[in-house]
XYZ file of C-alpha atoms in Angstrom:
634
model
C 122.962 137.163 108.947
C 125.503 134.474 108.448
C 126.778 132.604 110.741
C 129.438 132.977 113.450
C 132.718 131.987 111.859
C 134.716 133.408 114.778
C 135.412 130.362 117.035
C 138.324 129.464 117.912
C 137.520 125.515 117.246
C 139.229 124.010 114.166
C 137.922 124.425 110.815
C 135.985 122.023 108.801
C 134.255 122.322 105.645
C 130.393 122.749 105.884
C 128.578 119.462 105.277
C 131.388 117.389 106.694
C 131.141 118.165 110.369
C 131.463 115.813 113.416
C 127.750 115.530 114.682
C 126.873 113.226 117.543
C 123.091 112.842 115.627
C 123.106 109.649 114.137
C 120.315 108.109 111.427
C 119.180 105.941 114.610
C 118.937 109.033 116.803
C 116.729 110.134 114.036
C 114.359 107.367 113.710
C 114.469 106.752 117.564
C 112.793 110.502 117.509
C 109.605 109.080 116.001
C 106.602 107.883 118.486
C 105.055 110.458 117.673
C 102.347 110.283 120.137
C 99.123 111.854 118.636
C 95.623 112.071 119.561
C 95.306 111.636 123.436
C 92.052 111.328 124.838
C 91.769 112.284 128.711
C 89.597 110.844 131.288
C 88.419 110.604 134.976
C 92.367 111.363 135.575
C 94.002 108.875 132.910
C 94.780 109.570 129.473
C 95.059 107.504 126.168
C 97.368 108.323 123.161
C 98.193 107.030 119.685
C 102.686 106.414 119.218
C 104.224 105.091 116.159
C 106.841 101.928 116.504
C 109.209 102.442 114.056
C 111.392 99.926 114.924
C 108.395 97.490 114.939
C 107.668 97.392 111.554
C 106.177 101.504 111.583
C 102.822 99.922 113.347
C 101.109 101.970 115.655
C 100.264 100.935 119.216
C 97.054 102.284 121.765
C 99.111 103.638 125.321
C 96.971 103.794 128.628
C 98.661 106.228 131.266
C 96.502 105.613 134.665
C 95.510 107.780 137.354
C 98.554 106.647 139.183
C 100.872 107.247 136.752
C 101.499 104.217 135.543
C 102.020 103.596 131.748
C 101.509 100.707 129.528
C 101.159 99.693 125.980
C 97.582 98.023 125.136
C 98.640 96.698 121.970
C 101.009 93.775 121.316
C 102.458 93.227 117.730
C 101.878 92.593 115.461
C 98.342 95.010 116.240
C 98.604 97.944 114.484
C 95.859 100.459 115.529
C 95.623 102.647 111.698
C 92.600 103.993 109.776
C 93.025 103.648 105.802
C 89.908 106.020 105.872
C 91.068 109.304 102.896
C 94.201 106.953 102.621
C 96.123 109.644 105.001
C 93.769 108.194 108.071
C 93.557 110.127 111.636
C 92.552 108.965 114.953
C 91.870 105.482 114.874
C 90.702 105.048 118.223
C 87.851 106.203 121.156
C 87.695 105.326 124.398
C 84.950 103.654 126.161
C 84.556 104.266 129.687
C 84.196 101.305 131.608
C 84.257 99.466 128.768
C 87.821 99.737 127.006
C 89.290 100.993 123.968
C 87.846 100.633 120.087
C 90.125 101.039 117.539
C 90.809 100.273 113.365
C 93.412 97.362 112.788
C 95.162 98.557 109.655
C 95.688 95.081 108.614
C 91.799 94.577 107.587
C 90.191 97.862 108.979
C 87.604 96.102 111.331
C 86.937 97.780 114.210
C 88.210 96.190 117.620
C 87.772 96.251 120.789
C 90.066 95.939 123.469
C 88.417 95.295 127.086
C 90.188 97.008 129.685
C 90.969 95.893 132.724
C 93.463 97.903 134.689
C 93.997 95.534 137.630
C 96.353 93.421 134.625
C 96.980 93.420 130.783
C 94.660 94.511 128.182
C 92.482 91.845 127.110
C 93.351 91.022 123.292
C 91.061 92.769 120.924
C 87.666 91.329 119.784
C 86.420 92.317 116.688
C 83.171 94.067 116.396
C 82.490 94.924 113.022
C 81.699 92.133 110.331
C 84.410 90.923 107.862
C 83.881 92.923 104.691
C 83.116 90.616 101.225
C 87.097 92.229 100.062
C 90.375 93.131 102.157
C 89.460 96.498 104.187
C 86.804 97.389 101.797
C 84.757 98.458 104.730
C 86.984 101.469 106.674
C 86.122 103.306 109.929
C 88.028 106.395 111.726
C 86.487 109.797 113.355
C 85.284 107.175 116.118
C 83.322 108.430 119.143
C 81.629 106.572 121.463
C 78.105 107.875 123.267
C 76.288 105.489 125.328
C 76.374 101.843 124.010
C 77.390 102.558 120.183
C 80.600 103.707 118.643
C 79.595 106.190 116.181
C 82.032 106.766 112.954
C 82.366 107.807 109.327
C 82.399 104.468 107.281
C 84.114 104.135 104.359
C 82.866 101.482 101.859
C 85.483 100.344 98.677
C 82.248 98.457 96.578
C 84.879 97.476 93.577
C 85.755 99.856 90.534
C 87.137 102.005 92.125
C 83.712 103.221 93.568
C 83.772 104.645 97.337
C 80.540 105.443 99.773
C 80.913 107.131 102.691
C 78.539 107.298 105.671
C 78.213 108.031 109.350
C 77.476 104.752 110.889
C 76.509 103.822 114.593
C 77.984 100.155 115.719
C 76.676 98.404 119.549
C 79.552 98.525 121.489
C 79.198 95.539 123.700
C 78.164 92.647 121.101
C 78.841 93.922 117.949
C 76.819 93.299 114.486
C 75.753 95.331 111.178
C 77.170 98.811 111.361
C 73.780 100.918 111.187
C 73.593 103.653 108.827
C 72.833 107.347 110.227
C 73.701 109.537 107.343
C 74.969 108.841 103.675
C 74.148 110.542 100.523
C 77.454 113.264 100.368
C 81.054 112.169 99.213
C 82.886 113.348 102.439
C 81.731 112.935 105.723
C 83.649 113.942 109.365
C 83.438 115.014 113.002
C 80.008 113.523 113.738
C 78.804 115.082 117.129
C 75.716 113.631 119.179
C 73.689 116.182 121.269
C 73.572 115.390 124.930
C 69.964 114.316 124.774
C 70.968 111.885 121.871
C 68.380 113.152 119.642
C 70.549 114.951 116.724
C 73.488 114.339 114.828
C 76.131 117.418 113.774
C 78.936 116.488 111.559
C 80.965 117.999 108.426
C 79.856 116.982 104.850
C 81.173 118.010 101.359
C 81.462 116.823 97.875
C 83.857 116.850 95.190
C 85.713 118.695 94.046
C 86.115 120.480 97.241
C 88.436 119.779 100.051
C 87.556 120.213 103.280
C 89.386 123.453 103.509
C 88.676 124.503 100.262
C 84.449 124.530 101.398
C 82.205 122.266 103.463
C 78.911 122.230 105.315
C 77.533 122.011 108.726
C 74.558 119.816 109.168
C 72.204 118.713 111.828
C 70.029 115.137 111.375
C 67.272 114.654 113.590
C 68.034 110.824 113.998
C 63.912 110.180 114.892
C 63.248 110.961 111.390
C 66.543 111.492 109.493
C 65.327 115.198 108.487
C 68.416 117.285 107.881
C 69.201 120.808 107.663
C 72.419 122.702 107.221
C 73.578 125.827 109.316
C 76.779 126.913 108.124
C 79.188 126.553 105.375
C 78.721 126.831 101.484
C 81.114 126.224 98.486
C 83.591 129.333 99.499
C 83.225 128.523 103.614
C 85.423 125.935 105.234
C 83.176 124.756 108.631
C 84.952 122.353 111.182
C 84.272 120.407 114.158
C 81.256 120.989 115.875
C 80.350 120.575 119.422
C 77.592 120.378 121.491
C 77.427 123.392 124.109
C 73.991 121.846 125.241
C 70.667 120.231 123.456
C 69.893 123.248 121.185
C 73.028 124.961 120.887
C 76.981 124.009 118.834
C 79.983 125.483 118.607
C 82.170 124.989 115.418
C 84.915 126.926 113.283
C 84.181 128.706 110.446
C 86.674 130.242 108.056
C 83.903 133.310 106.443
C 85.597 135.948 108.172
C 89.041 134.930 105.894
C 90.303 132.833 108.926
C 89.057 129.786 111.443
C 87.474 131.244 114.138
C 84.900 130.074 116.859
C 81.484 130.596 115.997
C 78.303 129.520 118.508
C 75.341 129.108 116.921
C 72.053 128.543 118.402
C 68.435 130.000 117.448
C 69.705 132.565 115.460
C 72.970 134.134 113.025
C 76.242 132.263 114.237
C 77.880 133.861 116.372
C 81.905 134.675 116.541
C 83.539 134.078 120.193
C 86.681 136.135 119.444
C 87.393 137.559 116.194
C 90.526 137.683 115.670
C 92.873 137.459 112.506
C 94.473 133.607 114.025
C 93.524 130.541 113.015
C 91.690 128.590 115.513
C 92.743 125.137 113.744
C 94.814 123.454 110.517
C 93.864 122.240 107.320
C 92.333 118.428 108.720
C 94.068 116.120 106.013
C 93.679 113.699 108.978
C 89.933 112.796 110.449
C 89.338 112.781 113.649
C 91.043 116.169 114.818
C 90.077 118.507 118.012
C 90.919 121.816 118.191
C 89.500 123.234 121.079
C 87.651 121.196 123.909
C 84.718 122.018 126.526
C 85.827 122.671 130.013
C 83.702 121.136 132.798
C 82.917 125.151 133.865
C 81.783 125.895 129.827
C 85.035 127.458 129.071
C 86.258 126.350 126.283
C 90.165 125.023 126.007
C 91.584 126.792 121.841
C 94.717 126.675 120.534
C 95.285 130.252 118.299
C 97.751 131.849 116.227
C 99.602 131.659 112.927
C 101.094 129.320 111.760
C 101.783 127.813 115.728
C 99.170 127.870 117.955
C 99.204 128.740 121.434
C 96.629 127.437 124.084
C 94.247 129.371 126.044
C 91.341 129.604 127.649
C 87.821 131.273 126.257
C 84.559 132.146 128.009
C 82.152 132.042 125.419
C 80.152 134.365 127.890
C 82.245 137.505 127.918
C 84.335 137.158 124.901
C 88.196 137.126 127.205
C 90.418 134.730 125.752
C 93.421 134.038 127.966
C 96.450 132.637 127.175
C 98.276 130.002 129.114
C 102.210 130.970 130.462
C 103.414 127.237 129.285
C 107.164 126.618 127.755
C 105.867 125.335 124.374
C 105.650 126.988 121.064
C 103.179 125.228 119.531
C 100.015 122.679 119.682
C 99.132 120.163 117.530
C 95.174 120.475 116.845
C 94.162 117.455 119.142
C 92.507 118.644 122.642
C 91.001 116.373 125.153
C 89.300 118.034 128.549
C 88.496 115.959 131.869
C 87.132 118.681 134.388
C 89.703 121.462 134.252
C 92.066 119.400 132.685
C 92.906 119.624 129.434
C 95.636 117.177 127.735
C 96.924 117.925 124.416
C 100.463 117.689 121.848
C 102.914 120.217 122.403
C 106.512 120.854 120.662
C 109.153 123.604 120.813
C 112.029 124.466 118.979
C 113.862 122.788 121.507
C 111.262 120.825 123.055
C 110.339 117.201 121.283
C 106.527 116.563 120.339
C 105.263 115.671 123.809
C 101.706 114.173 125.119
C 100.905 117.156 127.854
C 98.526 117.654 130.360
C 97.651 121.012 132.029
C 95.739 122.541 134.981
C 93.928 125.153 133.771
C 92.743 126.416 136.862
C 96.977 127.107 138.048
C 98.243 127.031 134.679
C 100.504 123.683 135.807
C 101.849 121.851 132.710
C 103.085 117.854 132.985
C 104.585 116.272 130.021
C 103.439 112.558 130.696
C 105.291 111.310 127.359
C 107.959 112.817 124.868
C 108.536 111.743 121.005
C 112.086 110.787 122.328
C 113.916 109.538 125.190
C 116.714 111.850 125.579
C 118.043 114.651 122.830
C 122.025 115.564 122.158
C 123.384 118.222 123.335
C 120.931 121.202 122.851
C 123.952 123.057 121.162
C 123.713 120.280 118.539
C 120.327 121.638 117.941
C 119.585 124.320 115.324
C 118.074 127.750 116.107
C 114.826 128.485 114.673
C 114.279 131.765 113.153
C 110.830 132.855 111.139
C 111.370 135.082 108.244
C 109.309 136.924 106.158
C 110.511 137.211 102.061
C 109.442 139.174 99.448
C 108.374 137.104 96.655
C 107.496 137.949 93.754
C 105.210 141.058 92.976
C 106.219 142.105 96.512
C 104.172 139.010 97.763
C 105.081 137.961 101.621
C 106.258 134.585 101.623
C 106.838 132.949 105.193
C 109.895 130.702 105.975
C 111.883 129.245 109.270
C 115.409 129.230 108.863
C 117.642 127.247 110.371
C 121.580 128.025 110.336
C 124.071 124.927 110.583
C 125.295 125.112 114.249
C 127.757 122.915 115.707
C 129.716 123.760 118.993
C 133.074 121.909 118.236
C 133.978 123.477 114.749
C 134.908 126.495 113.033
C 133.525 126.973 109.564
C 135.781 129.964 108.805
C 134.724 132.996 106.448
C 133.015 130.541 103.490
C 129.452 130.886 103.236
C 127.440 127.406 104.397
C 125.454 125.186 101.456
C 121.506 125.342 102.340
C 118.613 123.231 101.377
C 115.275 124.606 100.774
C 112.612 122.185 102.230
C 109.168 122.529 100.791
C 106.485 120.488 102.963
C 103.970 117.998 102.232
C 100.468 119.895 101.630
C 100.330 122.116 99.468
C 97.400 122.574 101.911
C 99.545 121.918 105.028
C 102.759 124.187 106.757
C 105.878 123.819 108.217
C 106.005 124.629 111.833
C 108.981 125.593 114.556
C 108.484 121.909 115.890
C 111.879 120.506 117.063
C 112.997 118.030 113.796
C 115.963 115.609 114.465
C 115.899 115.110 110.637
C 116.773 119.316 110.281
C 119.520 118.513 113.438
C 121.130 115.844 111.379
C 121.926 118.181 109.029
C 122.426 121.718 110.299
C 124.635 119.645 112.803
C 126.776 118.824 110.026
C 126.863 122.280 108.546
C 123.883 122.248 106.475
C 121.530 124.905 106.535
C 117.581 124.467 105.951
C 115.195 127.271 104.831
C 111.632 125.448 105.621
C 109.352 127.645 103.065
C 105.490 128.188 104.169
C 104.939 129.085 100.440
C 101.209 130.656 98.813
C 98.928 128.359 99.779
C 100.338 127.488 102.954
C 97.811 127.079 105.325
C 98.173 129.107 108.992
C 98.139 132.468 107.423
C 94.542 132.632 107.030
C 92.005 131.946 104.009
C 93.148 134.431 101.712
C 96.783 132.838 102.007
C 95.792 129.429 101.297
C 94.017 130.394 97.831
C 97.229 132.138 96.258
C 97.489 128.548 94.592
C 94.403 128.037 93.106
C 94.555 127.651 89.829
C 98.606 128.302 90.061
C 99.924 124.906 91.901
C 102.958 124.901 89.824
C 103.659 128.740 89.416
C 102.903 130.442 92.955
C 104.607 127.222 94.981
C 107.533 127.349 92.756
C 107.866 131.415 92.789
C 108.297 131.270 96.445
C 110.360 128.628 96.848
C 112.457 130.043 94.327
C 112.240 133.370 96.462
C 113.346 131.735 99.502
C 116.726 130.942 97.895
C 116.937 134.185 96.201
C 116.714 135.300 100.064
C 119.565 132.795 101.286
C 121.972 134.725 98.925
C 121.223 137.905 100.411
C 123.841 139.013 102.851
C 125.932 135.791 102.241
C 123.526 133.692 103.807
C 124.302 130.872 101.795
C 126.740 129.399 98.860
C 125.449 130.716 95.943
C 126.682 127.647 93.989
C 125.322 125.116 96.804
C 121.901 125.480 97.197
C 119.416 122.518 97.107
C 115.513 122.039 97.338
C 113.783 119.032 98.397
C 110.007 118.087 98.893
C 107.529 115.461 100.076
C 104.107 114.633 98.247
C 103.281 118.009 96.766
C 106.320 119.349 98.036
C 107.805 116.924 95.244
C 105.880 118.442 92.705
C 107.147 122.075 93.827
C 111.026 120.803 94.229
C 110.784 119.080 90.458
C 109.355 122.175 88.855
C 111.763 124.588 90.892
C 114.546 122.369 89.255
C 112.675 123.138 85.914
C 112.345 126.727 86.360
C 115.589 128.149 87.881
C 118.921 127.630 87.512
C 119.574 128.471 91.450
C 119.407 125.166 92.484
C 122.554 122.684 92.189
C 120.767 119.886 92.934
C 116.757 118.031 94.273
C 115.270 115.677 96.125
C 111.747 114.520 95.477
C 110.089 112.213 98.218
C 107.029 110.505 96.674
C 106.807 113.402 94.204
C 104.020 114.410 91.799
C 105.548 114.253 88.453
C 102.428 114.508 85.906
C 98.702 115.985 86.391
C 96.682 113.288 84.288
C 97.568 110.017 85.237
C 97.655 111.396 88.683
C 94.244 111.850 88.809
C 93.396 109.013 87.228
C 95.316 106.503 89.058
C 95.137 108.308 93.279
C 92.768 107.446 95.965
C 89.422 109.671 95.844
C 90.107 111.900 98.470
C 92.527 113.901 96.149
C 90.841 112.690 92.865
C 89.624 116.156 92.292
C 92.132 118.361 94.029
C 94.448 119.032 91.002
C 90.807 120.894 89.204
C 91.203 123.371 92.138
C 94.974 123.480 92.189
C 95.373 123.966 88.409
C 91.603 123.783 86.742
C 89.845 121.390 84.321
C 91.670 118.891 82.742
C 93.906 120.841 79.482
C 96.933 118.981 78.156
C 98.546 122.452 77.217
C 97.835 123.674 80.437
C 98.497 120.619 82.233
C 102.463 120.564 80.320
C 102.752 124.063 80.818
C 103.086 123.088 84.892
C 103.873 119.353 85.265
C 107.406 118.409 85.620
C 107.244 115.616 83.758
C 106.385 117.884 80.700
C 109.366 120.189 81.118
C 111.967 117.575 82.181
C 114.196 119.020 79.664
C 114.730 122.109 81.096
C 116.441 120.240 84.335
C 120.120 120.077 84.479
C 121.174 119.760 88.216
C 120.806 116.007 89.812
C 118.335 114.583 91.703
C 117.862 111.593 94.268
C 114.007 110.450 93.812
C 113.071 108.129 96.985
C 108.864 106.565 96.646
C 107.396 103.741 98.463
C 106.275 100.726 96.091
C 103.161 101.088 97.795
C 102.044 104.563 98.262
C 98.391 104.487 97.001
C 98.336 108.737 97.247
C 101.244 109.352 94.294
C 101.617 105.731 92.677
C 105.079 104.699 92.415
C 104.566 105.389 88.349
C 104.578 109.422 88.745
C 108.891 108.499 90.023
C 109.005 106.250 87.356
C 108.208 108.482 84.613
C 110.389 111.157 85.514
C 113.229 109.311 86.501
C 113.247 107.743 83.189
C 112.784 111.132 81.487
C 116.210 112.476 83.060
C 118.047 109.209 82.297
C 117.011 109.592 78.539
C 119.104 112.882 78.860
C 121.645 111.476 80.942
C 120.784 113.899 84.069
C 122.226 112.405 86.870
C 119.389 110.635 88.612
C 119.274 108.133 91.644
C 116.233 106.315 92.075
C 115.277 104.302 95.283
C 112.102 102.660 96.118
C 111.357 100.656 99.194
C 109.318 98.045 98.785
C 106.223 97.975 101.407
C 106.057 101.432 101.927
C 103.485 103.753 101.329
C 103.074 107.673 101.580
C 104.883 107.909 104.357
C 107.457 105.775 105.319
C 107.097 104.089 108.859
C 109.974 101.515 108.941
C 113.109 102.437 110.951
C 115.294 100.851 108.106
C 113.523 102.419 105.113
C 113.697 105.789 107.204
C 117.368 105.320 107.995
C 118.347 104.472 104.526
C 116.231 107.264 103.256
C 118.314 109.563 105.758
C 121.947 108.096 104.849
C 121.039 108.635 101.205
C 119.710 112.228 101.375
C 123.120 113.196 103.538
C 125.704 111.131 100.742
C 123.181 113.344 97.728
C 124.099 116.555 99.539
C 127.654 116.072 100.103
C 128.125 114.477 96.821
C 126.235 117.377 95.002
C 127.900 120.384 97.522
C 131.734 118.788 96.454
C 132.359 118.090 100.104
């Protein structure tokens, strides 16, 4: 429905509203603490410091409760490993911490001592012959060795990956375990420290596209696989005991928890949830072993909820907590189980619960203190028809602002398209969204076909169609907005990250619906693409689209059908993204200034992918806002 125009506030045009959410406030709301690992009663976490230069810092929270950072600048604790990285850390009881500087990917470690400071980091990996050609991240640590997928750059663009072992205490050679695949993650050592379980797979697959479980016997190095296969996704195995794992498995059409021992794998609960995400990022934990053999999941579509499962009798029960979601990352320490947890109210928080009484602490939020919840938008999830009568999934936010009155015209929306296209928007409290609804600027966030959180058969709508299925939906969700006066019919925008980009370019291209784009680090053109990104994705676009054609390849790239685009755009790319080279911007931009499209370009220099800096993210912010209310005549 539209929105409540019936206050008795003064009126003020949408987009030009009073809002209390500043680009600071914004870019304050980004620690981001990630990855906690719990322990004999303390807890350690990953958090982003924007305002430091984007680096990312270790924090140690004690038994007691107290806090403190273990990392001074200018350490920066970040994994180049896939380019998009993951946890970059493990702890070591008794020991300390061991973590991947980003500035030359060693590994580090940082003794602990908690009677005083953190002891500066030592490094215990050699120097590699080139800057961070040798990469380390999925790091656990099980009795004296830290054990890891390496990731070796050997010059021409030639990468080797391996799971290595490295002596915690002194350091040396990183000893090779297991190499021979393209991909490696989650390695797993059984409690008697005589195999090795971990995820492999080779190009062109992704790892949620089809990968394979495999056990080494590390006296002899003889391997075998149990699950997974070219059309099976397998994830993160653990050890129940010596001779038995658990892992997820996607066979059924969606991740569920499989045990598998002496014979077939066995499901825990089959249900029609997913029991994890798409792991872009290494180093992930979806469910964790309780000290009783219960395991600690996190279930659902596309949020997950957390619960508890005996394996034994099959009862999976849901914990009564005040959050909407979990980010994939479980730790357990007895019947404790810490994780990241976010509402549509609540910021991204580091939480640890009891699960024996169900008692929920948050021991650190992504922000200090939030405006005014009315400030905040309501989340609503929405399901559209799409083309063909195909569901498409969305979260729509209406502007909301206590102190105005937009009267009886209908609000400009943008359509936000995330980052994956194997990836989904969530209900996660976003300051960014706040900023604008705040202002009277409405967001549809589109989960479009190949969304992951909807199960398998969701997630391959797109292959073969990136460029068709992504853009149908998108274009569906703002054929939705006009429904029922939800939106301006002459103000309606799109914007996208990544592959999101991609979508919001060829949306532009396809439909006249859209007054105007933005394109964060967008894909522009299939070829050089894969010619020029880092060999994670290298393959990807043969799945997304197929093999390389150039009439099939123009028939879906932006760059190619340019001249269909009319509306403006506002292109923002970091000079240094290594994922979508600052060339795929480049190209297009130029393309629309040939025709005199209305086209602002910036780039920030010494940014990549994402961008980490508090001034490149406020500018980015201030820039996006003056595009909007340029483009919606306000």
């Amino acid at each position: 429905m539209p929105p409540d125009r019936t206050s008795g506030h003064p009126r003020s045009p949408f987009g030009a509203w009073p809002s209390p959410i500043s680009t600071a406030d914004v870019v304050r709301y980004g620690l981001r603490p990630g990855y906690p690992t719990a322990h004999s009663g303390q807890i350690w976490w990953e958090e982003d410091r924007p305002t430091e230069g984007g680096r990312r810092t270790l924090v140690h929270h004690a038994a007691g409760g107290a806090r403190r950072e273990l990392l001074s600048p200018p350490w920066d604790a970040r994994t180049r490993v896939h380019e998009y990285g993951g946890r970059s850390y493990a702890v070591a009881p008794g020991v300390g911490v061991v973590f991947a500087g980003h500035a030359d990917q060693r590994l580090y470690l940082v003794r602990d001592d908690e009677s005083g400071p953190a002891r500066g980091p030592v490094a215990i990996t050699p120097e590699p012959d080139a800057p961070a050609a040798l990469r380390y991240a999925d790091l656990t640590v099980h009795g004296d060795e830290v054990w890891c997928v390496q990731e070796r750059h050997a010059g021409g663009g030639k990468v080797v990956r391996s799971i290595v072992s490295i002596p915690l205490r002194d350091g040396g050679e990183p000893r090779q375990r297991v190499t021979g695949s393209d991909f490696y993650a989650s390695p797993s050592i059984s409690p008697d420290g005589e195999h090795l379980a971990y995820i492999c797979w080779d190009h062109p697959r992704m790892p949620w596209t089809g990968t394979e479980l495999r056990v080494t016997r590390l006296a002899d190095g003889a391997s075998r696989q149990i699950m997974g296969g070219a059309a099976e996704s397998v994830l993160a195995p653990r050890w129940k005991d010596a001779s038995t794992l658990y892992a997820l498995s996607d066979r059924s059409g969606w991740w569920n928890l499989y045990e598998i021992g002496g014979g077939a794998p066995r499901p825990l609960y089959p249900a029609e949830e997913e029991f994890a995400w798409a792991p872009a990022e290494l180093g992930g934990a979806p469910y964790a072993v309780l000290a009783d053999g219960r395991l600690a999941v996190l279930h659902g579509r596309p949020d997950l909820r957390l619960g508890v499962l005996d394996p034994r009798s099959g009862v999976l029960t849901d914990l009564d907590l005040p959050y909407d979601g979990w980010v994939p990352c479980l730790s357990a320490d007895g019947a404790t189980v810490c994780g990241v947890a976010y509402g549509a109210r609540v910021p991204r928080s580091v939480v640890r619960v009891d699960t024996a009484t169900g008692r929920a602490e948050s021991v650190r939020s992504d922000t200090g203190a939030l405006p005014d919840p009315a400030y905040l938008p309501s989340c609503r999830p929405v399901e559209i028809r799409g083309r063909s009568g195909r569901r498409v999934h969305a979260y729509v936010y209406p502007p909301a602002n206590p102190t105005v009155s937009a009267g009886e015209a209908a609000p400009p929306y943008v359509v936000f398209v995330h980052a994956g296209p194997a990836s989904h928007a969530t209900s996660a409290l976003d300051l960014r969204k706040a900023f604008f609804t705040s202002r009277g600027i409405g967001i549809i966030d589109v989960n479009h076909g190949g969304s992951t959180g909807y199960g398998r058969a969701y997630r391959d709508r797109l292959r073969g169609h990136w460029g068709v299925i992504d853009v149908e939906d998108t274009i569906a969700a703002a054929e939705w907005l006009l429904s029922d006066g939800h939106a301006d019919p002459a103000r309606i925008a799109v914007r996208g990250v990544g592959a999101g980009g991609w979508t919001t370019m060829a949306a532009c291209c396809s439909s006249g619906l859209f007054c105007g784009g933005v394109a964060i680090a967008g894909v522009s053109t299939l070829g050089p693409l894969s010619a020029s990104t880092h060999d994670f994705e290298s393959r990807y676009t043969e799945w997304l689209v197929g093999p390389a054609d150039p009439l099939l390849y123009a028939s879906r790239e932006p760059l190619a059908r340019s001249g269909q685009i009319d509306c403006p755009m506002l292109l923002l790319q970091g000079q240094d993204d290594p994922v979508v080279p600052p060339a795929q911007s480049e190209a297009f931009v130029a393309a629309l200034n040939e025709r005199g499209v209305p086209c602002v370009y910036l780039a920030f220099e010494g940014e990549g992918h994402e961008f980490r800096r508090a001034e490149t993210k406020s500018a980015a912010l201030a820039a996006e806002l003056s595009f909007y209310q340029r483009l919606f005549r306000l």
